[in-house]
CSV table of C-alpha atoms in Angstrom, one decimal:
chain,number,residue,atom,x,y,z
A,1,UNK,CA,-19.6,53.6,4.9
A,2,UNK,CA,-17.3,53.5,8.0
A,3,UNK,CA,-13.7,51.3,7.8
A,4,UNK,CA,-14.5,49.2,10.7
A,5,UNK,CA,-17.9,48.2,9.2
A,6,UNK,CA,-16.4,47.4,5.9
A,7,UNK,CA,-13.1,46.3,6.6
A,8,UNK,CA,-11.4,43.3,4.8
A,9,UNK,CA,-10.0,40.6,6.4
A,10,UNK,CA,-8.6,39.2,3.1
A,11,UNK,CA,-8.9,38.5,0.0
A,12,UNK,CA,-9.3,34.8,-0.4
A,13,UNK,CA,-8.5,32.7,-3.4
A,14,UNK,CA,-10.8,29.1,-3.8
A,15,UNK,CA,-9.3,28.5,-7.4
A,16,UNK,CA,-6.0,29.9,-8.9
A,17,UNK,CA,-5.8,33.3,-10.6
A,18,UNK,CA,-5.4,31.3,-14.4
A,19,UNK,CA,-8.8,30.2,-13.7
A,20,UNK,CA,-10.2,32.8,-12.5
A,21,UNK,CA,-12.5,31.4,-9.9
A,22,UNK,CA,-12.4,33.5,-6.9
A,23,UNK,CA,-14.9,35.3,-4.5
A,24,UNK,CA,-14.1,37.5,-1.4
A,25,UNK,CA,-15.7,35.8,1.6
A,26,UNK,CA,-13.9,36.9,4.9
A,27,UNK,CA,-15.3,39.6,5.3
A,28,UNK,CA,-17.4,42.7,7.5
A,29,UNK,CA,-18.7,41.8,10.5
A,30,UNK,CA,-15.9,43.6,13.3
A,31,UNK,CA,-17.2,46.5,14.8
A,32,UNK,CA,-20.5,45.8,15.1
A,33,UNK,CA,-19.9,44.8,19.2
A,34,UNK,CA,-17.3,46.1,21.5
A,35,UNK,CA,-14.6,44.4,22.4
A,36,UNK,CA,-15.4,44.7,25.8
A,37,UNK,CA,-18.7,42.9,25.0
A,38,UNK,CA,-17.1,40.1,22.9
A,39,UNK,CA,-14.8,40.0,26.0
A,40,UNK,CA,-17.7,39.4,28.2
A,41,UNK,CA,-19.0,37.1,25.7
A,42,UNK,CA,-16.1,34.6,25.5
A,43,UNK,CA,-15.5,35.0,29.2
A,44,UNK,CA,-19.5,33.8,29.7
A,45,UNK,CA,-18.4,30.5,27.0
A,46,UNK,CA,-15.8,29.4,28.9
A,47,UNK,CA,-17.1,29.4,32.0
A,48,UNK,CA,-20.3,27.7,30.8
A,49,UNK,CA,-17.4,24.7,29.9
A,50,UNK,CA,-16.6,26.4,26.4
A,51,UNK,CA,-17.5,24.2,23.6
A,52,UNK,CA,-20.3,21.4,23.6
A,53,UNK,CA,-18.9,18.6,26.1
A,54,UNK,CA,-17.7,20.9,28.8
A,55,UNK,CA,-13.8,21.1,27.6
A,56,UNK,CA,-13.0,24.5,26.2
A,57,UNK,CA,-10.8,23.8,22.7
A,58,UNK,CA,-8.1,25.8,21.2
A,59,UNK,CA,-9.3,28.4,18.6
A,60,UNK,CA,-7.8,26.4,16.2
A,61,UNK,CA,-9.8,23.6,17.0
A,62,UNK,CA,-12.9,24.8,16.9
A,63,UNK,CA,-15.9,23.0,14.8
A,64,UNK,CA,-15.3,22.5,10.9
A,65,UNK,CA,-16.5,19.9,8.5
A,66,UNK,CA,-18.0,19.9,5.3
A,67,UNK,CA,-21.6,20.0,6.4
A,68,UNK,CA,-22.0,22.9,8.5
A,69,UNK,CA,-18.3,24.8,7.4
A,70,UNK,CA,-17.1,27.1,10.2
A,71,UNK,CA,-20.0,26.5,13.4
A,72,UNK,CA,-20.6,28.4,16.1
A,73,UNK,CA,-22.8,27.7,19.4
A,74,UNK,CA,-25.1,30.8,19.3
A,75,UNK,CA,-25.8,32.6,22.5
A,76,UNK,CA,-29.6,34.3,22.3
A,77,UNK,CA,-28.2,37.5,24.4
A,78,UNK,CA,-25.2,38.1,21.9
A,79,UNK,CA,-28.1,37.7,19.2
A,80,UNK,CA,-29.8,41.0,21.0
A,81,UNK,CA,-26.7,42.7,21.0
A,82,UNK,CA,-25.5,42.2,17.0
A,83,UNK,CA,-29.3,43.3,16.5
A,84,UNK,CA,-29.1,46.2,18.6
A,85,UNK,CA,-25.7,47.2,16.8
A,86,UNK,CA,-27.0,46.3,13.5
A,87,UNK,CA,-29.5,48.6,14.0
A,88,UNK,CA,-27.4,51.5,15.0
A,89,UNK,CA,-25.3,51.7,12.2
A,90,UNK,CA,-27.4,50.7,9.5
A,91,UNK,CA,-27.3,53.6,7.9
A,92,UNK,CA,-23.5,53.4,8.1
A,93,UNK,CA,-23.5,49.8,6.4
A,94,UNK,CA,-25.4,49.8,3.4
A,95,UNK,CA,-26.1,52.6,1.3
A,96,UNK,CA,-29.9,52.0,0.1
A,97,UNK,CA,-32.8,54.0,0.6
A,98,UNK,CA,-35.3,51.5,2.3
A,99,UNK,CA,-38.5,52.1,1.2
A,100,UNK,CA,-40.1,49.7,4.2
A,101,UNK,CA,-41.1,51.2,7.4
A,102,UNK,CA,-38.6,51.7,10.0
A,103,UNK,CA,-36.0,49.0,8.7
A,104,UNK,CA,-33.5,49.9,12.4
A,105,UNK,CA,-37.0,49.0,14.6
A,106,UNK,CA,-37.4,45.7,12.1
A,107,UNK,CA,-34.0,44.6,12.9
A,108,UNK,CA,-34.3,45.2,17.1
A,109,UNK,CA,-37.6,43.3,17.3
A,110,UNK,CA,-36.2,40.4,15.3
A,111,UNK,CA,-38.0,40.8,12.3
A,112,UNK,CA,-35.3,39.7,10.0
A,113,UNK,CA,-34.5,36.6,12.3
A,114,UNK,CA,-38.0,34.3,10.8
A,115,UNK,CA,-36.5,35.8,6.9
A,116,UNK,CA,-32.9,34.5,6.9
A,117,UNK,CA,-34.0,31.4,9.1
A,118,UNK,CA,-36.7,30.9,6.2
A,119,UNK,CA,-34.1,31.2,3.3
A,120,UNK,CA,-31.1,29.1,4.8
A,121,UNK,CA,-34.0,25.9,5.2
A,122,UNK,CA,-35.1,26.5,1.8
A,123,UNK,CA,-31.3,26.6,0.4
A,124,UNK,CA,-30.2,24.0,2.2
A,125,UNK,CA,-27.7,25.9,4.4
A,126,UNK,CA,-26.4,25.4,7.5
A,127,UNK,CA,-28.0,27.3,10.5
A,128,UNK,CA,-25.1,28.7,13.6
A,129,UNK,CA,-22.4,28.6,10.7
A,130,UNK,CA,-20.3,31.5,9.1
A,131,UNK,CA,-19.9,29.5,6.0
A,132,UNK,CA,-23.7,29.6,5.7
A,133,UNK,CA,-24.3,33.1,6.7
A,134,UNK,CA,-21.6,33.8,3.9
A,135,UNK,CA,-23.1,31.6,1.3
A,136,UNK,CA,-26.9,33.4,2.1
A,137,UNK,CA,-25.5,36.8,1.9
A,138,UNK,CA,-23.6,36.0,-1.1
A,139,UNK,CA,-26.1,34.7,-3.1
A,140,UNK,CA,-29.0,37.0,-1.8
A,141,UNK,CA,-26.6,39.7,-3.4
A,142,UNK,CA,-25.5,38.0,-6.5
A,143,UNK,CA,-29.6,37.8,-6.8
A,144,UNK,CA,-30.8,41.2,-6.1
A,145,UNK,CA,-28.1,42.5,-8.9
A,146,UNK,CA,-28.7,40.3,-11.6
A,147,UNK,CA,-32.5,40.1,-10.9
A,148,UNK,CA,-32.2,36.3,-11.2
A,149,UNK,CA,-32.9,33.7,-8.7
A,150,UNK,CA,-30.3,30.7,-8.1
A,151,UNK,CA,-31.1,27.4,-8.5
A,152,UNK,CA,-30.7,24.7,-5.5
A,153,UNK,CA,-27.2,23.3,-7.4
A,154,UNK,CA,-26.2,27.1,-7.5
A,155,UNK,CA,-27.2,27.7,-3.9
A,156,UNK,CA,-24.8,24.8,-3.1
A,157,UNK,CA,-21.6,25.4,-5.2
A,158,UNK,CA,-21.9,28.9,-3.5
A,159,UNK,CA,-21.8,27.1,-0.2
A,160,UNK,CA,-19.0,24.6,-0.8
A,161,UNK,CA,-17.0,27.8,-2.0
A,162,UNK,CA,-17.6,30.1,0.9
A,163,UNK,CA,-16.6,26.8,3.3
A,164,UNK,CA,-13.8,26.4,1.6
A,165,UNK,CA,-12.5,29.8,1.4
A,166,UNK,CA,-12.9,30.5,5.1
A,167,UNK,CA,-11.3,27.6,6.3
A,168,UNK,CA,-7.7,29.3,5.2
A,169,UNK,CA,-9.4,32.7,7.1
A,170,UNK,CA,-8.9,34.2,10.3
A,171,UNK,CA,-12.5,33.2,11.7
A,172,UNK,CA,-11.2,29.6,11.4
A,173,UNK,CA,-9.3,31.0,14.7
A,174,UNK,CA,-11.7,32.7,16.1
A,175,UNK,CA,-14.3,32.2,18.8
A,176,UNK,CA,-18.0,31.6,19.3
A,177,UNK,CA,-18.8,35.0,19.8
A,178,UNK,CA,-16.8,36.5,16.9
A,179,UNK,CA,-17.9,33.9,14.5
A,180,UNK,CA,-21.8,34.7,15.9
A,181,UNK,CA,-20.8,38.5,15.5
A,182,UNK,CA,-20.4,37.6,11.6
A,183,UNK,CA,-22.1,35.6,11.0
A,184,UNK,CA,-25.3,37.1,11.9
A,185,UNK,CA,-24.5,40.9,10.6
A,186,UNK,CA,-24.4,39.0,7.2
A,187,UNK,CA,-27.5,37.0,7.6
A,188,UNK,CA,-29.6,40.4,9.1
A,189,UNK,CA,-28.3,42.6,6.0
A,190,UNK,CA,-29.0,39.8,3.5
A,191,UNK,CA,-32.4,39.4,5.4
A,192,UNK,CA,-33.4,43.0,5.1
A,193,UNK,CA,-32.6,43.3,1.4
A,194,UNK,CA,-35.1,40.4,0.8
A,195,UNK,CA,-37.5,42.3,2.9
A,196,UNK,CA,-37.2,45.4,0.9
A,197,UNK,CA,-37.2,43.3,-2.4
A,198,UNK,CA,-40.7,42.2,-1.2
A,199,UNK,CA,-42.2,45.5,-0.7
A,200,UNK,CA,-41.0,46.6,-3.9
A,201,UNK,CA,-42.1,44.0,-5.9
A,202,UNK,CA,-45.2,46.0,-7.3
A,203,UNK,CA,-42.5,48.5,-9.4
A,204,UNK,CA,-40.6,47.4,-11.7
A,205,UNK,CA,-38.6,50.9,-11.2
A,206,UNK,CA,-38.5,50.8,-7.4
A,207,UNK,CA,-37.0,46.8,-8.0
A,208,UNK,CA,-34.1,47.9,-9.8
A,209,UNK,CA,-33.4,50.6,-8.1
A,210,UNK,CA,-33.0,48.2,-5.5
A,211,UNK,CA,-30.6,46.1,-8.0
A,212,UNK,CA,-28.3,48.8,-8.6
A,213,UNK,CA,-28.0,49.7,-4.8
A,214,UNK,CA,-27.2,45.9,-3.2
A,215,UNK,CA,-24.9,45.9,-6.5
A,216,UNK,CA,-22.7,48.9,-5.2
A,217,UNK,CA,-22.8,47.6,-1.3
A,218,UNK,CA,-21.6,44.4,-2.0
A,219,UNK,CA,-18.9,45.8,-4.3
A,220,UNK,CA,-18.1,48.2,-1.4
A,221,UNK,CA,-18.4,45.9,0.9
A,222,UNK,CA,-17.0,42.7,-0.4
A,223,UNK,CA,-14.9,44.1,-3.0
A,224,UNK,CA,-16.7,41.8,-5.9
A,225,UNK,CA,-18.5,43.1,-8.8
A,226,UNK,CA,-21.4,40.8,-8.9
A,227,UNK,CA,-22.6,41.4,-11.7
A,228,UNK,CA,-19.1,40.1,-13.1
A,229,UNK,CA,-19.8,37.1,-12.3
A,230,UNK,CA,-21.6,34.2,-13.1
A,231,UNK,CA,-22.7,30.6,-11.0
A,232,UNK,CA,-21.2,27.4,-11.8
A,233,UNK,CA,-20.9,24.3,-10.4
A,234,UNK,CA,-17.8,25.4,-8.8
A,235,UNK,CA,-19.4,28.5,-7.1
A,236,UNK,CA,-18.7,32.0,-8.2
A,237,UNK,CA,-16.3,32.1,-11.8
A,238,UNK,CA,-16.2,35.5,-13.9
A,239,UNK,CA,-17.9,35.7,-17.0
């Protein structure tokens, strides 16, 4: 895997180290557009009268609350983009063998978009929000390694963690564009594991292969050994 697909923002606490409570959740999404493009991007929001209302906010400022966690507007043409780059570097970002056909193709014609919109209704998650996209791809992992589903009360403690968390994070200063950028490379990798999960689910070998891959990726990628961890009511606590 490339640095600037798995880079680390930081490592978040949302408990102290004596309890030890904690789960990475800044992370992984910069790269995936240029800057130029996220330039573009921004320039587009702000002369569209930025944020909803027509008056362009501070970065600081921008949408938080306990519902929804960090929000973004989305824009349907940076969607395209993020798919398109997605796509690209796929191979780059996760290190499993897909067994479904063409997973790049999947991902440009939007294949993944009905999957993660599917599991954030049926979690209860917040759509256009990085805390969301965090909490789905998050818990998809956790899954996929463990070969256990989470309950609704798990689903949320995973959410109210990840919001929390990423309020003290750099995409709370970040624009629309970057938080979409994020937010959306989370939701289309969590997507496509589900995906694969499904055409596996005949073989019992092929399913933990599966296990063991999204177990290594998210340790790569997030730095957390999910299979060290177990789900309380606060979210994420080792075992």
């Amino acid at each position: 895997m490339r640095p600037y697909v798995i880079a680390l923002l930081a490592v978040l606490a949302t408990a102290p180290a004596s309890a030890q409570e904690w789960v990475n959740v800044d992370i992984w999404g910069n790269g995936i557009l240029s800057q130029t493009a996220l330039r573009h991007a921004e320039e587009a929001t702000r002369q569209n009268g930025g944020e909803r209302g027509g008056t362009a906010r501070r970065p600081a400022q921008r949408r938080s609350n306990a519902a929804t966690g960090l929000s973004f507007h989305r824009s349907g043409d940076l969607s395209g983009q993020i798919e398109e780059g997605v796509a690209k570097r796929l191979p780059q970002m996760v290190s499993l063998r897909f067994r479904m056909d063409d997973p790049s193709r999947f991902v440009r014609t939007a294949g993944t978009r009905a999957i993660y919109r599917r599991e954030l209704q049926s979690r209860g998650l917040p759509e256009n929000s990085v805390s969301g996209a965090t909490a789905l791809f998050l818990s998809v992992g956790w899954e996929l390694a463990n070969g256990r589903r989470l309950s609704p009360a798990q689903n949320a403690a995973i959410f109210r963690q990840t919001a929390s968390g990423l309020q003290s994070s750099a995409l709370a200063r970040q624009s629309d564009p970057r938080r979409q950028q994020e937010a959306e490379t989370r939701l289309i990798v969590a997507a496509l594991w589900l995906e694969e999960a499904r055409v596996r689910g005949s073989s019992a070998g092929l399913t933990r292969e599966l296990s063991d891959a999204v177990w290594k990726d998210m340790k790569a990628i997030t730095r957390n050994n999910m299979r060290a961890y177990a789900v309380t009511a606060k979210g994420f606590s080792e075992r």
